[in-house]
Tab-separated table of C-alpha atoms in Angstrom:
chain	number	residue	atom	x	y	z
A	1	UNK	CA	-43.266	-20.576	-6.893
A	2	UNK	CA	-41.063	-16.922	-6.302
A	3	UNK	CA	-43.135	-14.142	-7.967
A	4	UNK	CA	-41.195	-12.197	-10.343
A	5	UNK	CA	-40.322	-9.809	-7.889
A	6	UNK	CA	-39.315	-12.009	-5.991
A	7	UNK	CA	-36.768	-13.320	-8.235
A	8	UNK	CA	-35.514	-9.571	-8.460
A	9	UNK	CA	-34.564	-9.181	-5.453
A	10	UNK	CA	-32.536	-12.686	-5.464
A	11	UNK	CA	-31.027	-11.631	-7.845
A	12	UNK	CA	-30.449	-8.071	-6.662
A	13	UNK	CA	-28.818	-9.608	-3.613
A	14	UNK	CA	-26.231	-11.585	-5.024
A	15	UNK	CA	-25.221	-8.817	-7.035
A	16	UNK	CA	-24.619	-6.907	-4.086
A	17	UNK	CA	-23.235	-9.617	-2.370
A	18	UNK	CA	-20.922	-10.095	-4.844
A	19	UNK	CA	-20.123	-6.268	-5.214
A	20	UNK	CA	-19.136	-6.350	-1.341
A	21	UNK	CA	-16.852	-9.182	-1.087
A	22	UNK	CA	-15.134	-7.820	-4.677
A	23	UNK	CA	-14.769	-4.719	-2.519
A	24	UNK	CA	-13.746	-6.588	0.481
A	25	UNK	CA	-10.813	-8.414	-1.248
A	26	UNK	CA	-9.415	-5.196	-2.641
A	27	UNK	CA	-7.388	-6.961	-5.249
A	28	UNK	CA	-5.453	-3.413	-6.623
A	29	UNK	CA	-4.610	-2.371	-3.513
A	30	UNK	CA	-1.649	-4.691	-4.120
A	31	UNK	CA	-0.088	-3.129	-6.064
A	32	UNK	CA	1.386	-0.975	-2.527
A	33	UNK	CA	2.772	-4.670	-1.576
A	34	UNK	CA	4.683	-5.360	-4.990
A	35	UNK	CA	5.724	-2.306	-5.080
A	36	UNK	CA	9.178	-2.128	-3.258
A	37	UNK	CA	10.334	-5.800	-4.824
A	38	UNK	CA	9.391	-4.567	-8.356
A	39	UNK	CA	11.362	-1.551	-8.432
A	40	UNK	CA	14.504	-3.231	-6.069
A	41	UNK	CA	14.072	-5.704	-9.881
A	42	UNK	CA	14.392	-2.667	-11.578
A	43	UNK	CA	16.984	-0.892	-9.867
A	44	UNK	CA	19.391	-4.026	-9.880
A	45	UNK	CA	18.678	-4.654	-13.356
A	46	UNK	CA	19.676	-0.770	-14.703
A	47	UNK	CA	22.745	-1.236	-12.760
A	48	UNK	CA	23.584	-4.010	-14.689
A	49	UNK	CA	23.336	-6.908	-12.123
A	50	UNK	CA	21.307	-10.193	-12.900
A	51	UNK	CA	18.296	-10.271	-10.398
A	52	UNK	CA	17.489	-13.610	-9.389
A	53	UNK	CA	14.004	-14.509	-10.563
A	54	UNK	CA	12.851	-17.281	-8.355
A	55	UNK	CA	14.123	-14.877	-5.283
A	56	UNK	CA	11.750	-12.173	-6.619
A	57	UNK	CA	8.502	-14.212	-7.257
A	58	UNK	CA	8.887	-15.855	-3.539
A	59	UNK	CA	9.384	-11.901	-2.816
A	60	UNK	CA	6.174	-11.450	-4.450
A	61	UNK	CA	4.673	-13.937	-2.801
A	62	UNK	CA	5.070	-13.376	0.550
A	63	UNK	CA	4.392	-9.687	-0.054
A	64	UNK	CA	0.766	-9.799	-1.037
A	65	UNK	CA	0.821	-12.654	2.000
A	66	UNK	CA	1.619	-10.484	4.424
A	67	UNK	CA	-0.281	-7.074	3.687
A	68	UNK	CA	-3.424	-10.084	3.101
A	69	UNK	CA	-2.698	-10.434	7.504
A	70	UNK	CA	-2.665	-6.581	7.691
A	71	UNK	CA	-5.764	-5.951	5.944
A	72	UNK	CA	-7.547	-8.456	7.622
A	73	UNK	CA	-5.954	-7.707	10.949
A	74	UNK	CA	-7.933	-4.381	10.197
A	75	UNK	CA	-10.720	-5.651	9.652
A	76	UNK	CA	-10.888	-7.443	13.230
A	77	UNK	CA	-9.368	-4.201	14.988
A	78	UNK	CA	-11.342	-1.798	13.588
A	79	UNK	CA	-14.760	-4.103	14.265
A	80	UNK	CA	-13.368	-4.473	17.962
A	81	UNK	CA	-13.750	-0.156	18.410
A	82	UNK	CA	-17.084	-0.134	15.971
A	83	UNK	CA	-15.964	2.426	13.112
A	84	UNK	CA	-16.650	0.486	10.744
A	85	UNK	CA	-20.119	-0.017	11.615
A	86	UNK	CA	-21.924	2.116	9.246
A	87	UNK	CA	-19.485	3.211	6.600
A	88	UNK	CA	-17.476	0.002	5.193
A	89	UNK	CA	-20.196	-2.294	5.043
A	90	UNK	CA	-17.312	-4.402	2.889
A	91	UNK	CA	-15.413	-5.773	6.185
A	92	UNK	CA	-14.760	-9.334	5.755
A	93	UNK	CA	-15.925	-9.414	9.229
A	94	UNK	CA	-19.541	-7.570	8.262
A	95	UNK	CA	-19.966	-10.333	5.342
A	96	UNK	CA	-18.714	-13.166	7.183
A	97	UNK	CA	-20.343	-12.178	10.472
A	98	UNK	CA	-17.921	-14.522	12.614
A	99	UNK	CA	-14.492	-13.060	13.337
A	100	UNK	CA	-12.863	-17.071	13.941
A	101	UNK	CA	-12.465	-17.716	11.076
A	102	UNK	CA	-11.553	-13.575	10.033
A	103	UNK	CA	-8.115	-14.223	12.646
A	104	UNK	CA	-7.700	-18.142	11.458
A	105	UNK	CA	-6.801	-17.060	7.820
A	106	UNK	CA	-5.085	-13.881	8.830
A	107	UNK	CA	-2.409	-15.775	11.668
A	108	UNK	CA	-2.723	-18.199	7.646
A	109	UNK	CA	-1.298	-15.825	5.577
A	110	UNK	CA	1.033	-14.324	8.256
A	111	UNK	CA	2.505	-17.300	9.024
A	112	UNK	CA	3.124	-18.680	5.708
A	113	UNK	CA	4.406	-14.837	4.413
A	114	UNK	CA	6.658	-14.735	7.459
A	115	UNK	CA	8.392	-18.602	6.675
A	116	UNK	CA	7.842	-17.913	2.834
A	117	UNK	CA	10.673	-14.484	3.862
A	118	UNK	CA	12.532	-16.863	6.301
A	119	UNK	CA	13.306	-18.997	3.160
A	120	UNK	CA	14.290	-15.838	1.099
A	121	UNK	CA	16.416	-15.085	3.794
A	122	UNK	CA	18.445	-17.711	3.902
A	123	UNK	CA	19.143	-17.938	0.293
A	124	UNK	CA	20.680	-14.463	0.321
A	125	UNK	CA	20.626	-12.632	3.578
A	126	UNK	CA	19.505	-12.989	7.451
A	127	UNK	CA	18.901	-8.961	7.712
A	128	UNK	CA	15.858	-9.219	4.688
A	129	UNK	CA	13.514	-11.117	7.686
A	130	UNK	CA	14.706	-9.507	9.859
A	131	UNK	CA	14.123	-5.860	8.096
A	132	UNK	CA	10.836	-7.393	6.756
A	133	UNK	CA	9.636	-8.166	10.647
A	134	UNK	CA	10.415	-4.200	11.421
A	135	UNK	CA	7.823	-3.823	8.702
A	136	UNK	CA	4.970	-6.105	10.004
A	137	UNK	CA	5.873	-4.361	13.338
A	138	UNK	CA	4.961	-0.917	12.066
A	139	UNK	CA	2.225	-2.230	10.349
A	140	UNK	CA	0.814	-3.763	14.082
A	141	UNK	CA	1.469	0.013	15.571
A	142	UNK	CA	-1.017	1.473	13.386
A	143	UNK	CA	-4.148	-0.433	14.254
A	144	UNK	CA	-2.882	-2.549	16.500
A	145	UNK	CA	-4.262	-2.910	20.524
A	146	UNK	CA	-2.923	-1.473	22.487
A	147	UNK	CA	-1.132	0.988	20.230
A	148	UNK	CA	-3.282	1.994	16.719
A	149	UNK	CA	-1.587	4.313	16.244
A	150	UNK	CA	-3.453	5.102	13.264
A	151	UNK	CA	-6.007	6.433	15.984
A	152	UNK	CA	-3.921	9.817	16.695
A	153	UNK	CA	-2.724	10.295	13.140
A	154	UNK	CA	1.057	8.590	12.395
A	155	UNK	CA	-0.524	5.858	10.474
A	156	UNK	CA	0.906	7.780	7.774
A	157	UNK	CA	4.376	8.030	8.618
A	158	UNK	CA	4.482	4.074	10.240
A	159	UNK	CA	3.206	3.241	6.135
A	160	UNK	CA	6.289	5.486	4.842
A	161	UNK	CA	8.592	3.306	7.254
A	162	UNK	CA	7.553	-0.226	6.270
A	163	UNK	CA	6.865	0.730	2.440
A	164	UNK	CA	9.416	2.767	1.908
A	165	UNK	CA	12.752	2.350	3.585
A	166	UNK	CA	12.569	-1.416	5.235
A	167	UNK	CA	10.807	-2.641	2.483
A	168	UNK	CA	13.050	-1.778	0.069
A	169	UNK	CA	15.479	-2.922	1.508
A	170	UNK	CA	14.849	-6.019	2.289
A	171	UNK	CA	13.985	-6.849	-1.457
A	172	UNK	CA	17.603	-5.685	-2.474
A	173	UNK	CA	18.955	-8.162	-0.519
A	174	UNK	CA	16.515	-10.780	-1.544
A	175	UNK	CA	17.194	-10.485	-5.407
A	176	UNK	CA	20.688	-9.219	-5.168
A	177	UNK	CA	22.794	-11.802	-7.139
A	178	UNK	CA	24.948	-14.700	-5.028
A	179	UNK	CA	27.647	-12.943	-4.710
A	180	UNK	CA	27.102	-9.657	-3.130
A	181	UNK	CA	28.009	-8.395	0.182
A	182	UNK	CA	24.360	-9.149	2.384
A	183	UNK	CA	25.943	-8.639	5.131
A	184	UNK	CA	25.664	-4.444	4.866
A	185	UNK	CA	21.979	-3.042	4.565
A	186	UNK	CA	21.525	-0.445	1.798
A	187	UNK	CA	20.419	1.832	3.501
A	188	UNK	CA	20.789	4.315	0.936
A	189	UNK	CA	20.089	2.744	-1.612
A	190	UNK	CA	16.577	1.359	-0.368
A	191	UNK	CA	16.416	5.506	1.178
A	192	UNK	CA	17.042	7.145	-2.235
A	193	UNK	CA	14.994	4.272	-4.734
A	194	UNK	CA	11.840	4.488	-2.479
A	195	UNK	CA	11.410	6.924	-0.984
A	196	UNK	CA	9.166	8.756	-3.529
A	197	UNK	CA	7.624	5.201	-4.484
A	198	UNK	CA	6.547	4.811	-0.591
A	199	UNK	CA	5.030	8.354	-0.406
A	200	UNK	CA	2.816	7.360	-3.717
A	201	UNK	CA	1.512	4.601	-0.879
A	202	UNK	CA	1.051	6.405	1.495
A	203	UNK	CA	-0.867	9.095	-0.394
A	204	UNK	CA	-3.679	5.816	-1.336
A	205	UNK	CA	-4.731	5.759	2.854
A	206	UNK	CA	-4.257	9.620	3.789
A	207	UNK	CA	-6.906	9.137	0.763
A	208	UNK	CA	-8.908	6.396	2.379
A	209	UNK	CA	-9.661	8.280	5.087
A	210	UNK	CA	-11.976	11.222	2.800
A	211	UNK	CA	-15.426	9.917	3.077
A	212	UNK	CA	-15.258	8.638	6.576
A	213	UNK	CA	-14.541	12.335	8.378
A	214	UNK	CA	-17.883	12.443	10.264
A	215	UNK	CA	-17.740	8.420	11.262
A	216	UNK	CA	-13.377	8.198	12.003
A	217	UNK	CA	-14.093	11.435	14.751
A	218	UNK	CA	-17.045	10.047	16.217
A	219	UNK	CA	-14.964	6.709	17.315
A	220	UNK	CA	-12.019	9.167	18.150
A	221	UNK	CA	-10.379	8.053	14.763
A	222	UNK	CA	-7.876	11.104	14.843
A	223	UNK	CA	-6.163	10.396	11.167
A	224	UNK	CA	-4.541	13.535	9.790
A	225	UNK	CA	-8.184	14.050	7.598
A	226	UNK	CA	-9.666	14.198	10.500
A	227	UNK	CA	-7.475	17.373	12.174
A	228	UNK	CA	-6.927	18.856	8.948
A	229	UNK	CA	-9.961	19.399	7.916
A	230	UNK	CA	-11.099	17.781	4.619
A	231	UNK	CA	-10.113	21.124	2.340
A	232	UNK	CA	-6.809	21.994	4.174
A	233	UNK	CA	-6.218	17.947	3.596
A	234	UNK	CA	-7.203	18.000	-0.329
A	235	UNK	CA	-4.649	21.405	-0.249
A	236	UNK	CA	-1.744	19.409	0.588
A	237	UNK	CA	-2.470	16.313	-1.988
A	238	UNK	CA	-0.626	18.592	-4.711
A	239	UNK	CA	2.176	19.435	-2.149
A	240	UNK	CA	2.233	15.132	-1.548
A	241	UNK	CA	2.544	14.536	-5.635
A	242	UNK	CA	4.983	17.168	-6.120
A	243	UNK	CA	7.397	15.336	-3.323
A	244	UNK	CA	6.944	12.224	-4.372
A	245	UNK	CA	8.532	13.954	-8.268
A	246	UNK	CA	10.660	16.016	-6.160
A	247	UNK	CA	12.135	12.626	-5.168
A	248	UNK	CA	12.568	10.661	-7.682
A	249	UNK	CA	13.500	13.818	-10.213
A	250	UNK	CA	16.124	14.434	-8.530
A	251	UNK	CA	18.786	11.805	-9.200
A	252	UNK	CA	18.296	12.039	-12.835
A	253	UNK	CA	18.741	16.038	-12.439
A	254	UNK	CA	22.590	15.217	-10.257
A	255	UNK	CA	23.596	12.673	-12.669
A	256	UNK	CA	22.978	9.579	-10.651
A	257	UNK	CA	19.845	7.985	-12.109
A	258	UNK	CA	19.169	7.877	-16.202
A	259	UNK	CA	16.769	9.695	-17.713
A	260	UNK	CA	14.360	7.087	-18.164
A	261	UNK	CA	13.128	6.918	-14.880
A	262	UNK	CA	11.688	10.488	-15.574
A	263	UNK	CA	8.696	7.535	-17.201
A	264	UNK	CA	7.569	7.722	-13.329
A	265	UNK	CA	5.705	10.988	-15.016
A	266	UNK	CA	3.056	8.152	-16.102
A	267	UNK	CA	1.371	8.454	-12.708
A	268	UNK	CA	0.975	12.074	-13.803
A	269	UNK	CA	-2.445	11.797	-15.153
A	270	UNK	CA	-4.177	10.187	-12.348
A	271	UNK	CA	-2.428	12.904	-9.816
A	272	UNK	CA	-3.799	15.116	-11.725
A	273	UNK	CA	-7.463	14.078	-12.225
A	274	UNK	CA	-7.172	13.507	-7.622
A	275	UNK	CA	-6.375	16.855	-7.219
A	276	UNK	CA	-9.521	17.742	-9.400
A	277	UNK	CA	-11.475	16.001	-7.444
A	278	UNK	CA	-10.748	16.456	-4.172
A	279	UNK	CA	-10.195	20.442	-4.607
A	280	UNK	CA	-14.387	20.520	-5.902
A	281	UNK	CA	-15.159	17.854	-3.702
A	282	UNK	CA	-13.233	17.022	-0.868
A	283	UNK	CA	-16.921	17.545	1.532
A	284	UNK	CA	-18.966	15.002	-0.846
A	285	UNK	CA	-18.316	11.981	0.940
A	286	UNK	CA	-20.054	9.727	-1.976
A	287	UNK	CA	-18.330	11.591	-4.490
A	288	UNK	CA	-15.162	11.124	-2.962
A	289	UNK	CA	-15.589	7.394	-1.867
A	290	UNK	CA	-13.619	6.620	-4.848
A	291	UNK	CA	-10.300	9.083	-4.464
A	292	UNK	CA	-8.489	6.289	-2.579
A	293	UNK	CA	-8.678	4.608	-6.248
A	294	UNK	CA	-7.245	7.372	-8.058
A	295	UNK	CA	-4.533	7.906	-6.052
A	296	UNK	CA	-3.951	3.734	-6.085
A	297	UNK	CA	-3.809	3.956	-9.419
A	298	UNK	CA	-0.839	7.341	-9.436
A	299	UNK	CA	1.190	4.561	-7.231
A	300	UNK	CA	0.821	2.092	-9.129
A	301	UNK	CA	1.622	2.975	-12.180
A	302	UNK	CA	4.350	5.732	-11.253
A	303	UNK	CA	5.419	2.894	-8.978
A	304	UNK	CA	5.935	0.415	-12.837
A	305	UNK	CA	7.110	3.356	-15.145
A	306	UNK	CA	9.441	4.667	-12.359
A	307	UNK	CA	11.031	0.939	-12.109
A	308	UNK	CA	10.617	0.203	-16.220
A	309	UNK	CA	12.004	3.321	-16.494
A	310	UNK	CA	16.032	2.463	-14.623
A	311	UNK	CA	15.439	-0.749	-15.862
A	312	UNK	CA	15.292	0.089	-19.452
A	313	UNK	CA	18.086	2.522	-18.919
A	314	UNK	CA	20.987	0.071	-20.245
A	315	UNK	CA	19.802	-1.638	-23.080
A	316	UNK	CA	18.987	2.522	-23.966
A	317	UNK	CA	22.776	3.177	-23.616
A	318	UNK	CA	21.860	5.771	-20.707
A	319	UNK	CA	24.773	5.228	-17.833
A	320	UNK	CA	23.096	4.776	-13.675
A	321	UNK	CA	25.412	6.051	-10.402
A	322	UNK	CA	26.435	3.231	-8.657
A	323	UNK	CA	25.678	5.056	-6.061
A	324	UNK	CA	22.219	4.745	-3.607
C-alpha cells in the first residue's frame, strides 16, 4: 500500500493539474467574446428597438466558439515557436502532450461558430457573416503563420479592430428588428459604441505581456511591452484607461447618449487597482502575473455597466440620439 507521503504527492499532483486545466480553460476571458453582443443589445433597447433574443443567444454562443478557436489556435502556434515552453504550463497542448486533438477541437469550434453565424446572417443580413469573417481573419493575423503580426507588436491594433467596429457592427445587424435595413452596415454607431469597450479588451492583451517579457524577447516576440520596457509600458496604462472613459463619456457630453451610460464607470476601481499594481511591481513577474485578470475585471465591469446604462435609459426617462 502507498504510504502517506505517496498519497499526499498524488493529491498535490492532481490539485496542480486541476489548477492548470482551470487556467487553460480561461473561462473569465470569454467576457471579451460576448461584450459586442451585449453592447449592441443595450444600444438597441436604449433606442427603443426590440432585440431578437434568439439572435442574441445565438450570437453569444457563436462568439464563444470562435474565441475558443482563437485561444486553442494560439496555443498551437505558440507551441510551434516555443515561446510558451517555460512560462505557460497551462497551455492545452502542454497538458495533453499532443497537438492533433487540440487542432481538431479548434477546427470544430471554428466550423460550429461560423455555421451558427451563417444561420444568424441568413435571418438578418449577409453582412453579419462578412464582418465576422473579417474579425476571424484579424485574429489569425495575430499569431497564425506566416503572418504572426503579434510578434512584431501589432496584436493590440488587430484586437481593437476585431472586437471593436467589426464585431460590434456584426452584432448590431444580427440583433436588429426584422424590419430594419440590413443592407447598410452601421459603421458610425459601431465605432462610437465599440471603440471604448474594444480598447478595454485590448488592454487585457496588453497586460498579458508583462509577466513574460524576458521569454517573449528571447523568442523574438516583440510585443509592445518588450519594445517599451515594463516601466514605460506600465506608465501607459493610466492613459489607456483615460482614453476608454473619454471614448465612452464624450457621447454623453455631446448629448447623444444618456447620463445612465456613465455606469461604465463601474470598472474604475479595477482600473485603479491595475494602475497601482503595475506602478509598483511592473518588473516583478510573479507579482504581476494576475495583472491581465485585473484588466479583464475592468473590461467586464466597464462593458456591462455601459450596456446596462444604455438599456435602462428609456425606463428612467432619458432620451438617446439615434445617430451613432
